[in-house]
Coordinates of C-alpha atoms in Angstrom, one line a residue:
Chain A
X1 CA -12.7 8.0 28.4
X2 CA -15.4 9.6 26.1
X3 CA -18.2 12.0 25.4
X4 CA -19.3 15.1 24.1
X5 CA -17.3 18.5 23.7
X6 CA -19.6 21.8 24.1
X7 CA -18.4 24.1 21.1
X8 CA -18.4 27.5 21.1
X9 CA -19.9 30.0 19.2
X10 CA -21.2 27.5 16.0
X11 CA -17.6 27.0 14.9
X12 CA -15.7 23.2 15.4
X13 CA -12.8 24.5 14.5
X14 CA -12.2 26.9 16.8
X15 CA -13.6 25.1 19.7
X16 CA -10.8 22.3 18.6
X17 CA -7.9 25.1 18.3
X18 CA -8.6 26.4 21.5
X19 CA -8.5 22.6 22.8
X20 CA -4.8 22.2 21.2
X21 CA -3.8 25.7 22.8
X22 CA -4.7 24.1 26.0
X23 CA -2.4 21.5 25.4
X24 CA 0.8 23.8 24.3
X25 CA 0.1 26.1 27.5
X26 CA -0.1 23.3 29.6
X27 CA 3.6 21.9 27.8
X28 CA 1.3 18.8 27.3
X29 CA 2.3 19.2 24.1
X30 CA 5.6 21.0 22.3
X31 CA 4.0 21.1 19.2
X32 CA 0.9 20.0 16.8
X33 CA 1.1 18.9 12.8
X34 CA -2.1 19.7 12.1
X35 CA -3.7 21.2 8.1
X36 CA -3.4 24.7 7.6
X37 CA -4.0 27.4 5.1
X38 CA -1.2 28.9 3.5
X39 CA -1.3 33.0 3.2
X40 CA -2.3 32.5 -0.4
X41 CA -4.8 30.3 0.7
X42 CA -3.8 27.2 -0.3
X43 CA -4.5 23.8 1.6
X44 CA -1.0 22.7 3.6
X45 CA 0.6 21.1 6.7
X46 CA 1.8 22.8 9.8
X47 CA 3.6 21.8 12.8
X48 CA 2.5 24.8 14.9
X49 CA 4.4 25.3 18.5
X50 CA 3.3 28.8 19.4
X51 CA -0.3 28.9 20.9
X52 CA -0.4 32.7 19.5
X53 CA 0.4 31.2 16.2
X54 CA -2.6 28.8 16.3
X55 CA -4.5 30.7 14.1
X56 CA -2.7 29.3 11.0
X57 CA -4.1 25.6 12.1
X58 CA -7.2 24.6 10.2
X59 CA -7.6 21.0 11.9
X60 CA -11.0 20.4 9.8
X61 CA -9.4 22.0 6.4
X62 CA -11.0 19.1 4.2
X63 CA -8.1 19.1 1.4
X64 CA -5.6 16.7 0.9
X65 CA -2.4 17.8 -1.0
X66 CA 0.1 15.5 1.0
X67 CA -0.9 12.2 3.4
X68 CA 0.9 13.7 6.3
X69 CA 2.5 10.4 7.4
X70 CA 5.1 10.9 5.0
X71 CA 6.0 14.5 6.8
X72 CA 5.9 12.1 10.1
X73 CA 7.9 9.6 8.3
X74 CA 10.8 12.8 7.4
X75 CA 10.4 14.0 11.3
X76 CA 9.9 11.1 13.5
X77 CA 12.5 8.6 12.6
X78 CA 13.6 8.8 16.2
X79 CA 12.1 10.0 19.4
X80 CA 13.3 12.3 21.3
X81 CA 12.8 12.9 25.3
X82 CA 12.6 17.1 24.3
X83 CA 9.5 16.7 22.0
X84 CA 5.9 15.7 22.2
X85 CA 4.5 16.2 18.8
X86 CA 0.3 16.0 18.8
X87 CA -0.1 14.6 15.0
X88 CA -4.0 16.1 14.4
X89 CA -4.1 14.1 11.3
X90 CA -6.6 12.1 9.5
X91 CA -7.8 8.2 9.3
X92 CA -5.7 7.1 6.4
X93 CA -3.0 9.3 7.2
X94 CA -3.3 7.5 10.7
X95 CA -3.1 4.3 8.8
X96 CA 0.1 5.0 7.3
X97 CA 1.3 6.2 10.4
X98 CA 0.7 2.6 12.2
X99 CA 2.1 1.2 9.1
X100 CA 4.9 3.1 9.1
X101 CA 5.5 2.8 12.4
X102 CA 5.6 -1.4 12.4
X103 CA 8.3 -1.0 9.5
X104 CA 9.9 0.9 12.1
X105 CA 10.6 4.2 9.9
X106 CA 8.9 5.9 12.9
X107 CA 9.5 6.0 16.5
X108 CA 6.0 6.2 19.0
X109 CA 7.3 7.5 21.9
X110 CA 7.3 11.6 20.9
X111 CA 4.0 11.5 19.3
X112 CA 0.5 11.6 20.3
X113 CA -2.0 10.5 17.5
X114 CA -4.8 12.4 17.2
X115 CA -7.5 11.9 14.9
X116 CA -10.1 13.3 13.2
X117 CA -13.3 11.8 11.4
X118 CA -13.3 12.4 8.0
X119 CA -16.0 11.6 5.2
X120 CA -13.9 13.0 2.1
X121 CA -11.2 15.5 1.3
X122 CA -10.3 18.1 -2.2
X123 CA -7.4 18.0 -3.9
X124 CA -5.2 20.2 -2.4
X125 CA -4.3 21.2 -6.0
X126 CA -7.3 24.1 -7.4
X127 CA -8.8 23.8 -3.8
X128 CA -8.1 27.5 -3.3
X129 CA -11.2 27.9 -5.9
X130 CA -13.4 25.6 -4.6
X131 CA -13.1 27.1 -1.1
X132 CA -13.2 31.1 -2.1
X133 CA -13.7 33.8 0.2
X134 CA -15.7 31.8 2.8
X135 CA -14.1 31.9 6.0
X136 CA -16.3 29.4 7.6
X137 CA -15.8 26.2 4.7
X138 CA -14.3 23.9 7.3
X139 CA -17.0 24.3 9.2
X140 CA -19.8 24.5 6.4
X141 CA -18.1 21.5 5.1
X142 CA -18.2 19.2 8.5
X143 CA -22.1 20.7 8.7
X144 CA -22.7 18.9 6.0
X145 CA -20.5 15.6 6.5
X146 CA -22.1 15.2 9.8
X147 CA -25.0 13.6 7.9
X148 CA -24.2 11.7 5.4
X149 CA -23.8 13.8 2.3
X150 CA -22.0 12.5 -0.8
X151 CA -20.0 14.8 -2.6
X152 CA -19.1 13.8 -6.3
X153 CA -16.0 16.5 -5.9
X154 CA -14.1 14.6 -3.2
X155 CA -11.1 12.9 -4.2
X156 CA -11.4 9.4 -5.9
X157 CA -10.2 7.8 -2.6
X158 CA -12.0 9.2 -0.7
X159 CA -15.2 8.2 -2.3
X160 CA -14.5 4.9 -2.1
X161 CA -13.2 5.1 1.7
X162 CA -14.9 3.2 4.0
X163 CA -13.2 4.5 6.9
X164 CA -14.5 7.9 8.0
X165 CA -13.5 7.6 11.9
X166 CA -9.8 6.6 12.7
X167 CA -9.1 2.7 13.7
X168 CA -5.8 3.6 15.9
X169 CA -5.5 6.2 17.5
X170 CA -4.8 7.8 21.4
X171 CA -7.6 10.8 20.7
X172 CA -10.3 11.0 19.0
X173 CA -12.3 14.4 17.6
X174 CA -15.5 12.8 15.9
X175 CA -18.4 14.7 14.1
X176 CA -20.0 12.3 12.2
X177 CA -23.2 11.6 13.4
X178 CA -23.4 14.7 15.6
X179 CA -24.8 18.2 15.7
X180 CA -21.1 19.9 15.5
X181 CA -22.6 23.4 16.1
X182 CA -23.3 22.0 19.1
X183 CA -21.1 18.9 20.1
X184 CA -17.8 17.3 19.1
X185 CA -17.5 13.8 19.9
X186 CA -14.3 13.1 22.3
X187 CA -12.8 9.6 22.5
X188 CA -9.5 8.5 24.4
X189 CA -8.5 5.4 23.4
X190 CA -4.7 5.1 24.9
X191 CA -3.5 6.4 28.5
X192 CA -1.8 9.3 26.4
X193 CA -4.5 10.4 25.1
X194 CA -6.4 10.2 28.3
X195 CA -3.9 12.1 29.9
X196 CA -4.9 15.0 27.4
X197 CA -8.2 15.3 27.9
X198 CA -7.3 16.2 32.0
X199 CA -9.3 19.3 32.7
X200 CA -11.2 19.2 29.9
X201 CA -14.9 19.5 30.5
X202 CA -16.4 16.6 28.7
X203 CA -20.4 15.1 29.2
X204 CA -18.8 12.2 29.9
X205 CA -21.2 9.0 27.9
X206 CA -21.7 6.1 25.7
X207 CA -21.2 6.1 21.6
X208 CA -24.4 7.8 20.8
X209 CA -26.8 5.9 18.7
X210 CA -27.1 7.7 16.3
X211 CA -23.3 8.2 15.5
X212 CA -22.8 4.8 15.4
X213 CA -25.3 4.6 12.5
X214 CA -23.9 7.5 10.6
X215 CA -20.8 6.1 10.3
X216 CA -22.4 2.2 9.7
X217 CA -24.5 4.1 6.9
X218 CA -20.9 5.5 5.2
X219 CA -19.3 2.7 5.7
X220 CA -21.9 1.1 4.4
X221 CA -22.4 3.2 1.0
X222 CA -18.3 3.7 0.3
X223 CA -18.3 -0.3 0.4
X224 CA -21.1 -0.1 -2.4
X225 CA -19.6 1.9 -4.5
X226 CA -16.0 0.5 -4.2
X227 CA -17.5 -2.5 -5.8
X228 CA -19.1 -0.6 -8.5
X229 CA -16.2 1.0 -9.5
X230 CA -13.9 -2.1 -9.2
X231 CA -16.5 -3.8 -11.6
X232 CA -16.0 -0.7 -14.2
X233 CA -12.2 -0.8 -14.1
X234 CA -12.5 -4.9 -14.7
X235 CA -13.4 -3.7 -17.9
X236 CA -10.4 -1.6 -18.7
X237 CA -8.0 -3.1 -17.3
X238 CA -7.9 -6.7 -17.1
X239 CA -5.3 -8.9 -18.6
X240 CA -1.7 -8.2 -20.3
X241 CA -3.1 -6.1 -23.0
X242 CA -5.3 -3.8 -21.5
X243 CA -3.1 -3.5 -18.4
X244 CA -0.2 -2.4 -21.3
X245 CA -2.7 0.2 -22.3
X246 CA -3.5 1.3 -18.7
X247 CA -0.1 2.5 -18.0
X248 CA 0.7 3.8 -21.5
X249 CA 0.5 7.2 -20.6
X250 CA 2.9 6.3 -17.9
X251 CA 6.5 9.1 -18.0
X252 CA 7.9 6.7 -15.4
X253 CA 8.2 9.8 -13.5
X254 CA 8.1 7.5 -10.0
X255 CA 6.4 10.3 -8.8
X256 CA 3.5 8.3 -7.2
X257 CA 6.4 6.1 -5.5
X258 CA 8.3 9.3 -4.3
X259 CA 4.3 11.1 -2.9
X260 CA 3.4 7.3 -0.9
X261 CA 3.3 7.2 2.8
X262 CA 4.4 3.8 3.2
X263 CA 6.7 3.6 0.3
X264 CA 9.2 3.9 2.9
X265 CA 12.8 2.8 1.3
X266 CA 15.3 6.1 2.2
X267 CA 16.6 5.1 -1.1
X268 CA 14.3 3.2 -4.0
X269 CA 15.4 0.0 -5.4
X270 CA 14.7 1.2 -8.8
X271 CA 17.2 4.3 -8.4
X272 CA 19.9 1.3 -7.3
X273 CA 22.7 0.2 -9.6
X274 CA 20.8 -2.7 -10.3
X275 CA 18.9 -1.4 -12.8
X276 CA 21.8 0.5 -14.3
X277 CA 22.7 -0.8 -18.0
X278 CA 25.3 0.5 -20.2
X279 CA 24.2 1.1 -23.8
X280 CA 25.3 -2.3 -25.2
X281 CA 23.1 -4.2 -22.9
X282 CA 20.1 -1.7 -23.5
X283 CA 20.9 -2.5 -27.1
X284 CA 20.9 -6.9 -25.9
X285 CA 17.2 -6.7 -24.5
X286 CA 15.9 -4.6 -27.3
X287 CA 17.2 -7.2 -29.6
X288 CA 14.9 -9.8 -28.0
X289 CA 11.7 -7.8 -28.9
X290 CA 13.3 -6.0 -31.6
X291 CA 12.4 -2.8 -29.8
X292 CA 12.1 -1.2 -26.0
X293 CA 10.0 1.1 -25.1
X294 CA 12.0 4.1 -23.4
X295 CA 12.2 4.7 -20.9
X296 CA 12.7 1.5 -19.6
X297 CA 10.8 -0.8 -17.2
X298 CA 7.9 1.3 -16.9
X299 CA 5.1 -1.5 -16.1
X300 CA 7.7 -3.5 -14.1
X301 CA 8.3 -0.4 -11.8
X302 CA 4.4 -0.7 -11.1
X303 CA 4.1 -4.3 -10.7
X304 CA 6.9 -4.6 -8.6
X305 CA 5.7 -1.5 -6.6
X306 CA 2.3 -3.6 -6.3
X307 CA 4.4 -6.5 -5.3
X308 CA 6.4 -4.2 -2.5
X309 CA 4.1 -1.9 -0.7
X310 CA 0.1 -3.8 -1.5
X311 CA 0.4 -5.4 2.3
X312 CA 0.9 -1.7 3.6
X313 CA -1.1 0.2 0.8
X314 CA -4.0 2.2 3.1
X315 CA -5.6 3.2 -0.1
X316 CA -4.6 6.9 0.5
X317 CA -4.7 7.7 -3.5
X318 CA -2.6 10.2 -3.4
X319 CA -0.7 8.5 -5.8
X320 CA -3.3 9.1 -8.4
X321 CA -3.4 12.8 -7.4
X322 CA 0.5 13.5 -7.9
X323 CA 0.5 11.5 -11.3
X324 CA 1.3 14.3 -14.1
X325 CA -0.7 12.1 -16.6
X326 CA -3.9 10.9 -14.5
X327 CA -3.5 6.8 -14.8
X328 CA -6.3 6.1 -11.9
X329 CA -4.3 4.5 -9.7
X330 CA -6.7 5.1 -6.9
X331 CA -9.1 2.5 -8.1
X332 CA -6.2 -0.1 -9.3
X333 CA -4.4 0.1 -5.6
X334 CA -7.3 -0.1 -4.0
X335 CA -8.8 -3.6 -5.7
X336 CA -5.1 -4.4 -5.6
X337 CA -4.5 -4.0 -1.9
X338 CA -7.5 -4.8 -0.5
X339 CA -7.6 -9.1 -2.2
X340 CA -3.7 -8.7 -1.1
X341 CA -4.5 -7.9 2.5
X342 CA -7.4 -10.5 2.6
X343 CA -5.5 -13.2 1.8
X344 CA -3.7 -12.4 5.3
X345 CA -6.5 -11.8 6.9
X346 CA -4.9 -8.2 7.3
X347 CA -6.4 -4.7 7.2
X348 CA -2.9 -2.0 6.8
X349 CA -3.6 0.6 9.4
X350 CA -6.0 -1.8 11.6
X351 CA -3.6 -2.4 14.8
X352 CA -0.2 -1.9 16.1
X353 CA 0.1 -5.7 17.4
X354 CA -1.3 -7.0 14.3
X355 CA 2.8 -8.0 12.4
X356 CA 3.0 -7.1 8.7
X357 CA 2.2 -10.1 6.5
X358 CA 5.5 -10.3 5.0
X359 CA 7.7 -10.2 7.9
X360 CA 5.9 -13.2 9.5
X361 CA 4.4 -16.7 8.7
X362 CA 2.8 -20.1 10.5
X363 CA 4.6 -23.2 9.3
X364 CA 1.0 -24.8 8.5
X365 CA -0.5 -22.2 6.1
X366 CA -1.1 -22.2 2.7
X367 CA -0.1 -25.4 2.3
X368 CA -0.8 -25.8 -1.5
X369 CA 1.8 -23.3 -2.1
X370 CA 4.7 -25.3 -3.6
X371 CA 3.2 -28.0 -4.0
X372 CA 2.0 -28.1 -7.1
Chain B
X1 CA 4.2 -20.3 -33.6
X2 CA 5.8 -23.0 -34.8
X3 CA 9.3 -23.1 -33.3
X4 CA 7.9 -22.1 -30.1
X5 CA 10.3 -23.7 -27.6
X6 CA 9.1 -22.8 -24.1
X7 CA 11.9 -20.6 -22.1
X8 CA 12.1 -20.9 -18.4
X9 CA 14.2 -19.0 -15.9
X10 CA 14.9 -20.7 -13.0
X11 CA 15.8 -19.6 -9.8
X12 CA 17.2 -22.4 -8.1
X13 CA 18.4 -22.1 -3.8
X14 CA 21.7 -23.5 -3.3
X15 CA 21.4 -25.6 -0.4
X16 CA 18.3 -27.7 -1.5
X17 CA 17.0 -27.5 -5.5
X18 CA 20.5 -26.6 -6.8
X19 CA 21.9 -29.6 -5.4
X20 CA 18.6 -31.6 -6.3
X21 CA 19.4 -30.4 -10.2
X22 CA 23.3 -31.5 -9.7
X23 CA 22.3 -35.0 -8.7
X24 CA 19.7 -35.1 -11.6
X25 CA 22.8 -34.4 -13.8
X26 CA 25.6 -36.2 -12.2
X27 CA 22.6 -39.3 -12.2
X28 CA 22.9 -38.7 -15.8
X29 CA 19.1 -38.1 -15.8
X30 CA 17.2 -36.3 -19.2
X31 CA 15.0 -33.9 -19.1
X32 CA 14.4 -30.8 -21.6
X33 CA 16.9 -28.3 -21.7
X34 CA 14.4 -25.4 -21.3
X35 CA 15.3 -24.1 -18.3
X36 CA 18.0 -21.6 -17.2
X37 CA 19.3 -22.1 -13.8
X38 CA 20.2 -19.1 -12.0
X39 CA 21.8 -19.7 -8.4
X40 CA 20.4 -18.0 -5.6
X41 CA 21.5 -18.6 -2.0
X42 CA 17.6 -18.8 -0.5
X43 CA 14.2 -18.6 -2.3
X44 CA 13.5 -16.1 0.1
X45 CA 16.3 -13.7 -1.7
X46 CA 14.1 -14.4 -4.8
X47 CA 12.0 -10.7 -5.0
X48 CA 9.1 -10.1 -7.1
X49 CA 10.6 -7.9 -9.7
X50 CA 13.3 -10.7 -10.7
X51 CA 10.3 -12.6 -11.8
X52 CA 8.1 -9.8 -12.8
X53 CA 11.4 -8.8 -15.3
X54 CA 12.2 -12.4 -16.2
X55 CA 8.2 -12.3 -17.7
X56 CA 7.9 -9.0 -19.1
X57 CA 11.0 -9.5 -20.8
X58 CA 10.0 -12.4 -22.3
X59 CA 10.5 -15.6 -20.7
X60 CA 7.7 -17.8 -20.9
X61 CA 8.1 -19.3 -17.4
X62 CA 9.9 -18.7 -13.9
X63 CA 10.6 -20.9 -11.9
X64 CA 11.4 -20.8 -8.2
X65 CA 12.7 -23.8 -6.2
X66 CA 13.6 -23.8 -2.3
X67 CA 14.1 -26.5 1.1
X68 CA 11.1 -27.9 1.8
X69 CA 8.9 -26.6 4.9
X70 CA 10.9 -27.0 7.5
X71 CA 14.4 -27.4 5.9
X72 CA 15.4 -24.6 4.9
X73 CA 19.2 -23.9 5.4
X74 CA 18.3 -20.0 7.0
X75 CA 15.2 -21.8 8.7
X76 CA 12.8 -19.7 7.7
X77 CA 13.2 -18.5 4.2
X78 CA 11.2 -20.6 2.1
X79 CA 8.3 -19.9 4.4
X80 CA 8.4 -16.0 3.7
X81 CA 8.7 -17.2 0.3
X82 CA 5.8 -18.8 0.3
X83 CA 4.4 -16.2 1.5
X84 CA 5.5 -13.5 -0.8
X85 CA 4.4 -15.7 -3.3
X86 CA 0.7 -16.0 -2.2
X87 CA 0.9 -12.2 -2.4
X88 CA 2.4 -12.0 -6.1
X89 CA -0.1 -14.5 -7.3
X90 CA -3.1 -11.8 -5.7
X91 CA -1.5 -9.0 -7.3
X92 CA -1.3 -11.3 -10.6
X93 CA -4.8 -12.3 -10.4
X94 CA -6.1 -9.1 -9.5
X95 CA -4.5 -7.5 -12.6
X96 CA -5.8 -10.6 -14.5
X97 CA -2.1 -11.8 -15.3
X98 CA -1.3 -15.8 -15.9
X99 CA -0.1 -17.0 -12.6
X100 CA 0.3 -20.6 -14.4
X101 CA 3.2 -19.4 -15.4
X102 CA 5.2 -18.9 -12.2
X103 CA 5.9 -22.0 -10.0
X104 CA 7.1 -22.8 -6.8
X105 CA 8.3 -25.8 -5.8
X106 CA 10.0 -27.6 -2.5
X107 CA 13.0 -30.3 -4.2
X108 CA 15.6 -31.3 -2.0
X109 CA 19.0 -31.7 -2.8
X110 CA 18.4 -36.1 -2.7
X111 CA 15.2 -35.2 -5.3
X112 CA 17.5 -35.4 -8.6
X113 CA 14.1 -37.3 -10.0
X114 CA 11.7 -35.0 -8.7
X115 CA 13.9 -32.2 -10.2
X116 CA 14.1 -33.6 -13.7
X117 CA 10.7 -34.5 -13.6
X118 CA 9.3 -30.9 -12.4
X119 CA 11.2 -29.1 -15.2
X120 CA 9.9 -32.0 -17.7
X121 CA 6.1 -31.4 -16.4
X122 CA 6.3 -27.6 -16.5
X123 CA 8.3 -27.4 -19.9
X124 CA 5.1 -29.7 -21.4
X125 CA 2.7 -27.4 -19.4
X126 CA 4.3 -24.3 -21.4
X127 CA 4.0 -25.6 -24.5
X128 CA 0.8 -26.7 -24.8
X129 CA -0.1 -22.8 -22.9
X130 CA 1.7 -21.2 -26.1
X131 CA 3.9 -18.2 -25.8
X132 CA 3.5 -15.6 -23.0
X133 CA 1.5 -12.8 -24.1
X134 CA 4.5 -10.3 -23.6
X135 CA 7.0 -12.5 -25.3
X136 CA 6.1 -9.8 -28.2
X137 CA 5.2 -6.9 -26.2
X138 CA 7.7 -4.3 -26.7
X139 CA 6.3 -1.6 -25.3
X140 CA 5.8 -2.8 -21.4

């Protein structure tokens, strides 16, 4: 079921609110997870219950402090029969969600995934100054994203993300490529999220045109400059020595493990005993080299992290946000991940039936392998 | 350098290469004495970091050896193996790392020869490579 949503009154937003309030007063939904402004006015999540409340949710907010999956990972271990959780969230944070969900760290049957396009989000962090005193900057901002619009202040990510319009989801809320003082485009992709759009007055119709082209055109242009900036951090970073000097700034802080969505171990390997050592044997392994650097295992917790989570990675970069010392990891995991997944012919986020490229195999593939 | 003498950590599955390197011993076979031979119960228990520390700690070489397709003792260990290593060598490449140095091989427990003759070939191949470029890296 698709087509277009009238909105009211030159404001998205609001039209959108008012379609989630519909939800929670018909008990279609107990609550949504949705962006929302703080009372300072800072970007953050919500999972709003009350339709009075609704107010607080900011479902186009374009800032990005957290990727919500993580918050879905912390609630939705397990369903529940006495909760239907809408997640409005975006596409890579719908990624991680379907990736999260095939390693099983979160149960499908409470939720209801419903996205929203998105061409680029602030930092969460100093986005209370970007936005100011202007009540209408969601709506401003999706004015302007409609088209395509490149903005040099969205997140590093994000300006490399070739995904504006979410690949799983049961609802859709698309503006890309439409007049969104005007239209929304609505798109239900599952039963579920059919189901939701009951009663609501849709011009029911085909993909318009000139949607589809938008969103070729940024898919189009992110691709582009993905490979130039791939190309510039060849330069810095390839090889032992210049991958040493990459991470040199590194506190081993773990912080970008602890802020990834699908980093998804309750507790991480590198916090386990096995990398406990008492004194005498830090002393044994500095011997080798003569010296350590401390604290220890700093590149190995990143190349092993590459090792772990690259299948899964949905090139999020919040990683590179939470890191106290900006190393661009944004760039790194996304080269990284993306010649990881194509070797498996695998796109992390891309479909529920797809299995994880670790957890399965063909007995005649990559035969060379072993074989010296 | 010129006492370079290639080390090798080897991580050797018990029901298949383990056994092969026995035979090679109790055949009283030669080969260099580069390699330690740590026993692990399926080369699918062999994670990434274990050769990821083995090489920034040092080692010159890891190497892994498990059941051939189709024989492996857990029956399907050595393919996620295999897999996990077509993943480490991307991540490797992509970081413009040596993945020359990290081998994977299928020897049986009747292969005593191709055992012997695997660590002989990679213990040449090391040499003439020269030391791993972290060998003197301290600060990784």
């Amino acid at each position: 079921m698709k087509g277009t949503l009238k909105v009211d009154g030159k404001n998205p937003e609001a039209t959108i609110r008012s379609l989630f309030a519909r939800w929670l007063k018909e008990s279609k939904l107990s609550a949504v997870l949705a962006p929302a402004y703080s009372t300072a006015g800072t970007a953050t999540v919500a999972l709003v219950s009350d339709p009075e409340k609704l107010s607080e949710a900011a479902p186009l907010l374009p800032a990005m402090g957290v990727n919500s999956a993580s918050i879905v990972a912390e609630i939705a271990r397990e369903a529940s029969p006495n909760a239907k959780v809408g997640l409005f969230l975006r596409p890579c944070e719908l990624r991680a969600v379907v990736e999260l969900m095939k390693l099983k760290q979160v149960a499908p049957e409470s939720l209801l995934l419903i996205g929203v396009d998105c061409p680029g989000t602030y930092k969460a962090a100093g986005f209370r100054n970007v936005r100011g005193k202007d009540a209408d900057f969601d709506n401003r901002h999706v004015r302007e994203q409609s088209g395509y619009a490149e903005n040099v202040n969205f997140r590093t990510a994000c300006q490399m993300c070739e995904y504006p319009k979410p690949l799983v989801f049961d609802l859709n809320v698309g503006f890309v490529g439409m007049d969104p003082d005007k239209e929304l485009w609505i798109e239900a992709a599952t039963d579920k999220g059919k189901a939701l759009l009951e009663g609501v007055e849709l011009d029911a119709q085909d993909e318009p045109q000139k949607r589809k082209q938008a969103l070729e055109k940024l898919s189009a242009a992110r691709k582009a400059r993905t490979a130039a900036r791939i190309e510039e951090l060849d330069k810095a970073m390839m090889g032992p020595e210049k991958l040493v000097e990459y991470f040199a700034d590194c506190l081993n802080c773990h912080n970008c493990m602890k802020v990834c969505p699908v980093c998804y171990c309750r507790e991480c390997f590198f916090d386990s005993d096995t990398f406990q050592r008492d004194i005498a044997e830090h002393v044994r392994v500095s011997l080798r080299k003569g010296a350590t650097r401390m604290p220890s295992e700093t590149l190995l917790f990143h190349l092993t992290r590459m090792n772990h989570m690259m299948a899964s990675c949905v090139q999020c970069g919040i990683c590179e946000d939470s890191c106290p010392v900006t190393i661009g990891l944004a760039t790194l995991f996304k080269k990284v991940s993306q010649n990881a997944q194509k070797e498996f012919d695998y796109v992390s986020g891309r479909s529920l039936d797809e299995p994880l490229p670790l957890v399965t195999f063909r007995e005649s593939e990559f035969l060379k392998i072993g074989e010296g | 350098m010129a006492n370079y003498e290639p080390k090798i950590v080897g991580f050797l599955c018990n029901w298949c290469t383990y056994a092969g390197a026995d035979l090679a011993g109790t055949s009283r076979m030669q080969y260099p004495p580069n390699m330690r031979p740590i026993r692990v119960m399926c080369s699918g228990a062999v994670d990434s970091v274990y050769i990821l520390r083995a090489l920034l700690e040092g080692a010159d070489g890891v190497f892994m050896g498990g059941c051939h397709p189709g024989d492996c003792h857990y029956v399907s260990g050595n393919y996620k193996a295999r897999r996990r290593m077509v993943l480490f060598n991307s991540v490797m490449n992509s970081l413009g790392l040596d993945t020359e140095r990290v081998w994977l091989r299928w020897i049986s427990a009747a292969e005593g020869r191709k055992f012997a003759d695997t660590v002989t070939e990679m213990t040449e191949h090391l040499r003439k490579k020269g030391p791993s470029a972290f060998k003197d890296k301290w600060e990784v």
